[in-house]
Amino acid sequence: MRKLVKLIMLVFVILFVVFPCKAEGYGKYYQGLPFDIPKAVTPAIPELEVSLAEYGGIGNGMTLNTQAFAAAIADLSERGGGHLIVPEGIWLTGPIVLKSNIDLHVLKNAIVLFTPDKTQYPLLSPDEGTSGSRCQSPISAYHESNFSITGEGVFDGNGELWRPVKRFKVSNAEWNSFIKTGGTVKQDGAIWYPETSSEKLAKKRPRMVRFVRCERVLLQGVVFQNSPSFHVNFILSDNIVVDGIMVRCPWNAQNGDGIDLSSCTNALIVNCAVDAGDDAICLKSGIGDVGRRRGPCANIIIDNCTVFHGHGGFVIGSDTGGGIDRVSVRNCRFIDTDTGLRFKSKRGRGGVVSNVYVDNIMMNDIANYAIWFDSYYQEKTPEPDGIPEGGEMTDVPFMPVTDDTPCFQDIHISNITCRDAGRAMFFNGLPEMNVSNVSLTDCMIHSVAGAQVDETCGLRMENIHLDVAEGPVLSFNNSKDIEVKDLVYAGNGEQKVRVSGSRNRNIKIKGGKFCIDDVLFTPKAKKAITID
């Protein structure tokens, strides 16, 4: 009888501790959404379980386990799938290629360390996910389904052996330590490359986790750290759940993105922590014609995530060619990021970004903008050669609208609390394609500078509290059909509204303490604004 009880207890532990009920509770993230989308479906893995040690794996940090991983995955695949257990230890390995119906389960106190031997990561030909060749990823899957990576262990990409370093991002002591290891310094002294890698080779660095055209995938509980470039990258994939993972790398890790989805559908990213060297949680959809062939990134939910560093906490772009549609971001914290909410693209990339809803976000110590719409990514906003006839110096010239003109529209942001930002917000649309139909409600932002709104139409701001240290609280340039209602201003800056440009129209400020004497006009902008 005791043996039977022990057997029952063992089965219970295996089913509910080692392999938790993965789909439980995810339905709550779909409640109260402003749109109807299918729920992401989690994988169903067969009960069979094997240990990496059964295939010759040795977790001593010295033995290369590439063949052990490959043999175990091949055997499980032939047997219909199951759980590959990685026990406690340091498991040095080359690339791991996952297959359908397999759960790679990394136990607590297990570290999967990817070998520093770069010959183990061959240069692969372009596939559906890239237009150029790239070294094989440490973890990859291609056209696979129903698989997962779970547990409490750590995957370490040994990325410092791959990544270039920009001089301005490190101290003198750090820079000198890189130089002493060898490598190559760019002719202008601005970048150091590991070993003798050139700039061209640096762009072929592998992404740590790269899944192309996969479906029904779960990442849960593990740590992905120190990637050569992007950490977790899904491309053209469907039914994705990323739950409770941690992504981390040095703050200055070049191209050290956290979690990136490109032209993916039906994804749930929840309970994650990201400390990134580049964009933290980012949605993309390709560039131009390539992006349009791929299609949109759509039906995405991001909830209860914390970003400790990154170029942006939540980011869309700059690859927007296939469009971004039906996205919800709720209940997240962004700490020490360059930007809080970042929407970026530029002429030549194309795509429509719409139906994005952001709610209940806490931000602190944001170096640049709490909210940033940028249609001139990595470019300076152009200036006219001279004052256009009948215009002003701030009248940016139009370009023809094409399929490659990016469009940000129908985006709704609410309940943002931000302390210590460089600027509260910056809307920078194109004259031929304004940022349009954006609503901001119930936000409180403490910043050095106020809100700058350029080439924007249909903006609605209601119940916004801006605590601004310097300069005007609101600035408009060539913006149309703007309504600001019940804006509260505080701080040591100017209680002023600045309006410039000859293309402003129908800017209304209602319910605040502003009067027309608080408005600074340029000559062609005077008639564009009313204050009630």
XYZ file of C-alpha atoms in Angstrom:
532
model
C 0.000 0.000 0.000
C 2.850 2.382 0.874
C 4.474 1.684 -2.509
C 1.209 2.519 -4.224
C 0.920 5.794 -2.287
C 4.533 6.713 -3.181
C 3.858 5.920 -6.830
C 0.765 8.139 -6.836
C 2.734 10.956 -5.167
C 5.551 10.602 -7.703
C 3.112 10.851 -10.595
C 1.570 13.942 -8.955
C 4.965 15.623 -8.631
C 5.873 14.865 -12.248
C 2.598 16.154 -13.624
C 2.098 19.221 -11.450
C 5.559 20.297 -10.351
C 7.985 19.294 -13.086
C 5.461 19.932 -15.867
C 2.913 22.469 -14.649
C -0.477 22.824 -16.257
C 0.716 25.346 -18.814
C -2.568 26.584 -20.260
C -4.237 27.256 -16.914
C -5.154 30.859 -16.275
C -4.368 32.340 -19.685
C -8.030 33.043 -20.412
C -7.987 35.971 -17.992
C -5.660 37.934 -20.288
C -8.359 37.998 -22.972
C -10.977 39.553 -20.720
C -11.930 43.178 -21.324
C -10.074 43.520 -24.621
C -11.264 46.237 -27.031
C -11.264 43.716 -29.898
C -12.103 40.053 -30.448
C -9.169 37.741 -31.179
C -8.592 33.991 -30.911
C -6.921 32.734 -27.749
C -3.386 31.469 -28.197
C -3.215 27.681 -27.964
C -0.465 26.117 -25.870
C 1.338 22.893 -26.841
C 0.255 19.475 -25.631
C 3.412 17.425 -25.052
C 3.355 13.605 -24.722
C 4.134 12.310 -21.222
C 7.338 10.478 -22.184
C 10.378 11.949 -20.439
C 14.089 11.365 -20.881
C 17.211 12.893 -19.378
C 20.015 14.430 -21.385
C 22.404 12.253 -19.357
C 20.861 9.147 -20.959
C 22.334 10.262 -24.293
C 25.857 10.832 -23.041
C 25.380 14.383 -21.784
C 27.793 15.531 -19.081
C 27.095 18.768 -17.227
C 30.586 19.573 -16.038
C 31.027 22.818 -17.996
C 33.832 21.297 -20.079
C 32.314 18.490 -22.123
C 30.639 19.554 -25.377
C 27.069 18.239 -25.406
C 25.972 19.165 -28.930
C 25.643 15.540 -30.017
C 23.853 14.563 -26.813
C 21.188 17.226 -27.398
C 20.831 16.227 -31.046
C 20.561 12.496 -30.233
C 18.005 13.060 -27.488
C 15.825 15.312 -29.656
C 16.032 12.894 -32.614
C 15.080 9.939 -30.413
C 12.165 11.776 -28.791
C 10.975 12.929 -32.192
C 10.999 9.376 -33.564
C 9.018 8.220 -30.516
C 6.331 10.882 -31.024
C 7.693 13.518 -28.672
C 8.070 14.100 -24.945
C 10.067 15.987 -22.353
C 13.850 16.289 -22.546
C 15.080 16.975 -19.015
C 18.285 18.971 -18.575
C 19.461 18.229 -15.010
C 21.471 20.406 -12.668
C 24.881 21.245 -14.083
C 26.635 23.396 -16.675
C 25.894 21.996 -20.112
C 28.342 23.309 -22.699
C 26.890 22.896 -26.184
C 26.711 24.067 -29.754
C 23.414 24.830 -31.515
C 20.214 23.090 -30.409
C 17.608 22.476 -33.118
C 14.157 21.816 -31.665
C 11.538 19.539 -33.195
C 7.776 19.225 -32.963
C 6.093 17.687 -29.893
C 9.123 18.161 -27.634
C 9.486 20.098 -24.391
C 13.041 21.135 -23.519
C 12.791 21.320 -19.734
C 15.751 22.890 -17.942
C 15.758 22.247 -14.205
C 16.648 24.773 -11.537
C 20.408 25.146 -11.109
C 21.017 24.030 -14.692
C 22.892 26.301 -17.094
C 22.978 25.645 -20.828
C 26.108 27.460 -21.951
C 26.657 27.892 -25.674
C 30.206 27.236 -26.788
C 32.507 30.142 -27.616
C 33.796 28.155 -30.608
C 32.297 30.144 -33.489
C 32.959 27.339 -35.973
C 30.035 25.526 -34.350
C 27.644 28.159 -35.751
C 27.881 27.863 -39.561
C 26.786 30.664 -41.852
C 23.341 29.771 -43.201
C 21.717 30.859 -46.442
C 18.801 33.327 -46.281
C 15.394 31.881 -45.376
C 11.883 33.287 -45.001
C 12.979 35.196 -41.921
C 15.919 37.107 -43.325
C 17.092 38.703 -46.545
C 20.737 37.881 -45.839
C 22.876 35.073 -44.510
C 23.307 34.713 -40.754
C 25.136 32.335 -38.436
C 23.093 29.461 -37.040
C 21.233 30.373 -33.875
C 22.079 28.684 -30.576
C 18.402 27.606 -30.353
C 16.302 27.315 -33.498
C 13.277 25.686 -35.050
C 12.036 25.879 -38.623
C 8.494 24.895 -39.670
C 7.927 23.010 -36.395
C 4.842 22.913 -34.166
C 3.690 21.982 -30.678
C 6.918 22.416 -28.724
C 8.148 24.291 -25.684
C 11.082 25.408 -23.558
C 10.224 25.358 -19.860
C 11.779 25.150 -16.420
C 13.834 27.366 -14.122
C 17.256 27.070 -15.740
C 19.439 29.495 -17.671
C 20.510 29.693 -21.322
C 23.675 31.751 -21.811
C 24.644 32.798 -25.354
C 28.253 33.832 -24.652
C 27.379 36.987 -26.554
C 30.326 39.099 -25.454
C 32.477 37.026 -27.806
C 30.336 38.150 -30.763
C 29.129 41.664 -30.111
C 30.853 44.833 -31.345
C 31.217 47.597 -28.762
C 30.622 51.290 -29.377
C 33.246 53.511 -27.820
C 30.822 56.041 -26.360
C 28.960 53.326 -24.440
C 31.871 52.221 -22.256
C 34.346 53.789 -19.866
C 38.038 54.214 -20.653
C 38.878 51.223 -18.471
C 36.313 49.018 -20.212
C 37.460 50.148 -23.650
C 41.084 49.391 -22.815
C 40.126 45.937 -21.555
C 38.470 45.163 -24.901
C 41.513 46.391 -26.809
C 43.778 44.130 -24.748
C 41.843 41.032 -25.839
C 42.729 41.708 -29.478
C 40.113 42.240 -32.120
C 39.830 45.161 -34.498
C 39.019 48.822 -33.969
C 37.161 50.621 -36.729
C 39.290 53.176 -38.541
C 37.507 56.125 -36.968
C 37.975 54.598 -33.496
C 34.233 54.453 -32.816
C 33.667 50.663 -32.675
C 35.635 47.643 -31.476
C 34.991 44.251 -33.107
C 35.869 40.949 -31.369
C 38.792 38.987 -32.784
C 39.287 40.128 -36.390
C 35.588 40.450 -37.199
C 34.677 43.203 -39.617
C 31.535 45.312 -39.639
C 30.086 43.048 -42.351
C 30.638 39.908 -40.289
C 29.233 41.550 -37.168
C 25.875 41.887 -38.947
C 25.750 38.095 -39.377
C 25.768 37.405 -35.641
C 23.254 34.739 -34.615
C 20.081 35.488 -32.698
C 19.918 33.363 -29.589
C 16.420 31.909 -30.003
C 15.053 32.005 -33.532
C 11.844 30.273 -34.595
C 10.639 30.587 -38.212
C 7.135 29.548 -39.338
C 6.426 27.683 -36.137
C 3.121 27.315 -34.338
C 1.821 26.410 -30.913
C 4.989 27.337 -29.019
C 5.484 27.955 -25.297
C 8.442 29.585 -23.534
C 7.974 29.476 -19.781
C 10.019 30.224 -16.691
C 13.574 30.111 -18.038
C 16.290 32.763 -18.389
C 17.775 33.758 -21.756
C 20.853 35.890 -21.310
C 23.865 37.325 -23.060
C 22.865 36.771 -26.692
C 25.115 37.688 -29.637
C 22.222 39.888 -30.872
C 18.421 39.499 -30.435
C 17.518 37.166 -27.569
C 14.084 35.742 -28.454
C 12.951 36.160 -32.065
C 9.739 34.680 -33.503
C 9.221 35.108 -37.247
C 6.069 34.264 -39.238
C 4.826 32.160 -36.328
C 1.391 31.580 -34.822
C -0.032 30.644 -31.430
C 2.805 31.813 -29.217
C 2.832 31.988 -25.416
C 5.807 33.565 -23.631
C 5.196 33.365 -19.901
C 7.428 34.302 -17.005
C 10.767 34.270 -18.782
C 13.648 36.594 -18.015
C 15.781 38.153 -20.739
C 18.946 39.954 -19.719
C 22.181 41.350 -21.116
C 24.465 44.351 -20.514
C 22.781 47.703 -21.082
C 25.195 48.489 -23.926
C 24.889 45.132 -25.737
C 24.774 45.989 -29.440
C 21.438 44.889 -31.006
C 20.607 43.216 -27.704
C 16.833 43.173 -28.221
C 14.755 41.296 -25.670
C 11.623 39.707 -27.195
C 10.898 40.389 -30.881
C 7.907 39.187 -32.897
C 8.014 39.684 -36.665
C 4.840 39.068 -38.708
C 3.468 36.781 -36.006
C -0.153 36.191 -35.020
C -2.019 35.181 -31.877
C 0.705 35.781 -29.303
C 0.588 36.200 -25.536
C 3.570 37.711 -23.692
C 2.943 37.826 -19.934
C 4.762 38.002 -16.598
C 8.159 38.537 -18.229
C 11.183 40.560 -17.110
C 13.462 42.140 -19.705
C 16.778 43.941 -19.165
C 17.933 44.666 -22.703
C 20.656 46.461 -24.620
C 18.224 47.525 -27.353
C 14.425 47.394 -27.725
C 12.865 45.367 -24.918
C 9.534 44.036 -26.266
C 9.192 44.783 -29.959
C 6.737 44.056 -32.790
C 7.878 44.130 -36.426
C 6.556 43.103 -39.850
C 9.319 43.473 -42.433
C 10.290 46.272 -44.800
C 8.488 47.338 -47.977
C 7.478 44.582 -50.398
C 9.056 41.904 -48.211
C 6.927 42.984 -45.286
C 3.758 43.117 -47.369
C 4.370 39.547 -48.535
C 4.913 38.398 -44.970
C 1.806 40.076 -43.603
C 1.074 41.792 -40.307
C 1.991 41.203 -36.722
C -1.512 40.867 -35.274
C -3.559 39.693 -32.316
C -0.870 40.359 -29.709
C -1.379 40.662 -25.942
C 1.364 41.913 -23.623
C 0.485 41.968 -19.917
C 2.232 42.256 -16.562
C 5.786 42.628 -17.851
C 8.676 44.590 -16.346
C 11.423 46.227 -18.384
C 14.515 47.247 -16.427
C 16.407 48.759 -19.340
C 16.059 49.076 -23.086
C 15.932 51.569 -25.910
C 12.167 51.290 -25.538
C 9.905 49.498 -23.074
C 7.276 48.606 -25.663
C 8.249 49.219 -29.281
C 6.612 48.947 -32.685
C 8.933 49.088 -35.700
C 10.936 50.230 -37.349
C 10.123 47.347 -39.745
C 6.398 48.012 -40.306
C 5.913 46.984 -43.956
C 3.375 44.221 -43.281
C 1.463 46.297 -40.759
C 0.680 45.917 -37.056
C -2.922 45.310 -35.993
C -4.915 44.490 -32.842
C -2.380 44.877 -30.040
C -3.045 45.228 -26.312
C -0.352 46.267 -23.807
C -1.486 46.426 -20.179
C -0.203 46.516 -16.603
C 3.515 46.897 -17.342
C 6.473 48.666 -15.694
C 9.265 50.414 -17.604
C 12.290 51.461 -15.525
C 15.411 53.220 -16.802
C 14.517 52.853 -20.477
C 15.523 55.396 -23.117
C 11.878 55.665 -24.209
C 8.696 54.296 -22.692
C 6.322 53.721 -25.626
C 8.134 53.874 -28.961
C 6.461 53.807 -32.386
C 9.046 54.112 -35.168
C 9.234 53.833 -38.942
C 10.264 55.920 -41.919
C 9.669 56.465 -45.612
C 10.548 53.333 -47.548
C 9.296 50.895 -44.893
C 5.543 51.256 -45.348
C 2.744 49.506 -43.494
C -0.257 50.549 -41.422
C 0.028 50.394 -37.630
C -3.468 50.497 -36.141
C -5.757 49.266 -33.380
C -3.107 49.474 -30.672
C -4.331 49.860 -27.086
C -1.974 50.675 -24.225
C -3.303 50.920 -20.663
C -2.018 51.129 -17.097
C 1.712 51.567 -17.627
C 4.101 52.759 -14.915
C 7.366 54.396 -16.004
C 10.301 55.777 -14.080
C 13.618 57.326 -15.112
C 12.932 57.577 -18.857
C 15.927 59.249 -20.499
C 14.151 60.628 -23.578
C 10.424 60.435 -24.338
C 7.668 58.819 -22.318
C 5.672 58.482 -25.562
C 7.290 58.777 -29.004
C 5.849 58.510 -32.516
C 8.728 58.810 -34.983
C 8.186 58.683 -38.732
C 11.811 59.684 -39.367
C 13.560 56.766 -37.679
C 17.348 57.242 -37.690
C 16.921 60.372 -39.789
C 16.829 64.052 -39.030
C 13.521 65.746 -39.729
C 14.145 67.567 -43.020
C 14.011 71.317 -43.274
C 12.983 73.395 -46.291
C 15.749 75.091 -48.257
C 14.056 78.375 -47.524
C 10.711 79.685 -46.392
C 8.085 78.185 -48.727
C 5.836 80.692 -50.465
C 3.004 81.415 -48.090
C 4.590 79.155 -45.452
C 7.057 79.072 -42.571
C 10.473 77.585 -41.830
C 8.873 74.700 -39.893
C 6.872 73.555 -42.935
C 8.524 70.225 -43.732
C 8.202 69.434 -47.456
C 5.737 66.801 -48.687
C 6.715 63.618 -50.493
C 4.405 61.467 -52.656
C 2.372 58.834 -50.790
C 3.310 55.308 -51.906
C 2.952 51.760 -50.594
C 6.192 52.428 -48.729
C 4.772 55.361 -46.754
C 4.318 54.283 -43.115
C 1.083 55.091 -41.298
C 0.355 55.276 -37.554
C -3.382 55.514 -36.848
C -6.101 54.527 -34.368
C -3.853 54.156 -31.321
C -5.251 54.549 -27.815
C -3.128 55.226 -24.743
C -4.560 55.525 -21.233
C -3.595 55.513 -17.572
C 0.097 56.258 -18.019
C 2.048 57.324 -14.950
C 5.592 58.508 -15.616
C 8.160 60.041 -13.299
C 11.348 61.695 -14.612
C 11.210 61.665 -18.412
C 13.279 63.840 -20.700
C 10.163 64.898 -22.627
C 6.553 63.980 -21.967
C 5.779 63.055 -25.569
C 6.867 63.682 -29.139
C 4.597 63.075 -32.129
C 6.614 63.406 -35.337
C 4.496 62.491 -38.340
C 5.076 62.967 -42.056
C 3.455 65.931 -43.812
C 1.966 63.542 -46.375
C 0.946 60.964 -43.738
C 0.258 62.470 -40.332
C 0.138 60.425 -37.156
C -3.648 60.203 -36.908
C -6.506 59.388 -34.573
C -4.513 58.916 -31.381
C -6.206 59.263 -27.999
C -4.467 59.971 -24.703
C -6.568 59.816 -21.537
C -5.919 59.857 -17.795
C -2.140 60.262 -17.924
C 0.239 61.867 -15.448
C 3.745 62.626 -16.703
C 6.587 64.365 -14.893
C 9.281 65.488 -17.344
C 11.904 68.073 -18.185
C 10.140 69.186 -21.386
C 6.484 69.102 -22.356
C 4.533 67.625 -25.277
C 5.671 68.307 -28.863
C 3.078 67.502 -31.555
C 4.244 67.770 -35.182
C 2.367 66.750 -38.339
C -0.431 65.046 -36.403
C -4.175 65.000 -36.963
C -7.122 63.777 -34.922
C -5.276 63.768 -31.585
C -7.505 63.679 -28.483
C -6.009 64.431 -25.068
C -8.258 64.275 -22.013
C -7.483 64.520 -18.327
C -3.743 64.808 -18.831
C -1.495 66.102 -16.040
C 1.882 67.413 -17.184
C 4.521 68.471 -14.669
C 7.109 70.224 -16.830
C 10.425 71.654 -15.626
C 11.224 73.929 -18.565
C 9.822 75.284 -21.826
C 6.207 75.314 -23.029
C 3.828 72.663 -21.807
C 2.385 72.087 -25.308
C 3.890 72.736 -28.741
C 2.076 72.188 -32.039
C 3.532 72.355 -35.519
C 1.366 71.795 -38.598
C -1.207 69.720 -36.738
C -4.919 69.476 -37.386
C -8.163 68.610 -35.622
C -6.596 68.491 -32.170
C -8.670 68.513 -28.989
C -7.100 68.961 -25.557
C -9.594 68.700 -22.705
C -9.010 69.206 -18.978
C -5.241 69.399 -19.160
C -3.615 70.208 -15.825
C -0.198 71.856 -15.829
C 2.360 72.076 -13.035
C 6.087 72.613 -12.702
C 8.623 75.384 -13.258
C 8.325 75.612 -17.033
C 6.378 78.172 -19.009
C 2.604 77.904 -18.784
C 2.536 78.416 -22.503
C 1.289 76.804 -25.683
C 3.448 77.257 -28.778
C 1.967 76.963 -32.288
C 4.070 77.127 -35.458
C 3.709 76.303 -39.138
C 1.293 77.311 -41.848
C -0.688 74.047 -41.996
C -2.265 74.009 -38.514
C -6.032 73.764 -38.367
C -8.716 73.425 -35.704
C -6.656 73.089 -32.509
C -8.976 73.337 -29.482
C -8.029 73.531 -25.810
C -10.936 73.148 -23.428
C -11.472 73.085 -19.705
C -7.971 73.968 -18.539
C -6.511 77.140 -17.061
C -5.032 78.362 -20.320
C -6.123 81.591 -21.975
C -5.318 82.975 -25.397
C -2.571 85.115 -23.862
C -0.718 81.901 -23.023
C -0.348 81.017 -26.702
C 2.847 81.876 -28.600
C 2.101 82.089 -32.330
C 4.221 82.219 -35.395
C 2.728 84.529 -38.054
C 0.871 81.858 -40.075
C -0.399 79.925 -37.049
C -2.429 82.529 -35.182
C -5.887 81.566 -36.402
C -5.456 77.828 -35.905
C -6.131 77.608 -32.160
C -9.078 78.328 -29.901
C -9.214 78.152 -26.104
C -12.505 77.751 -24.226
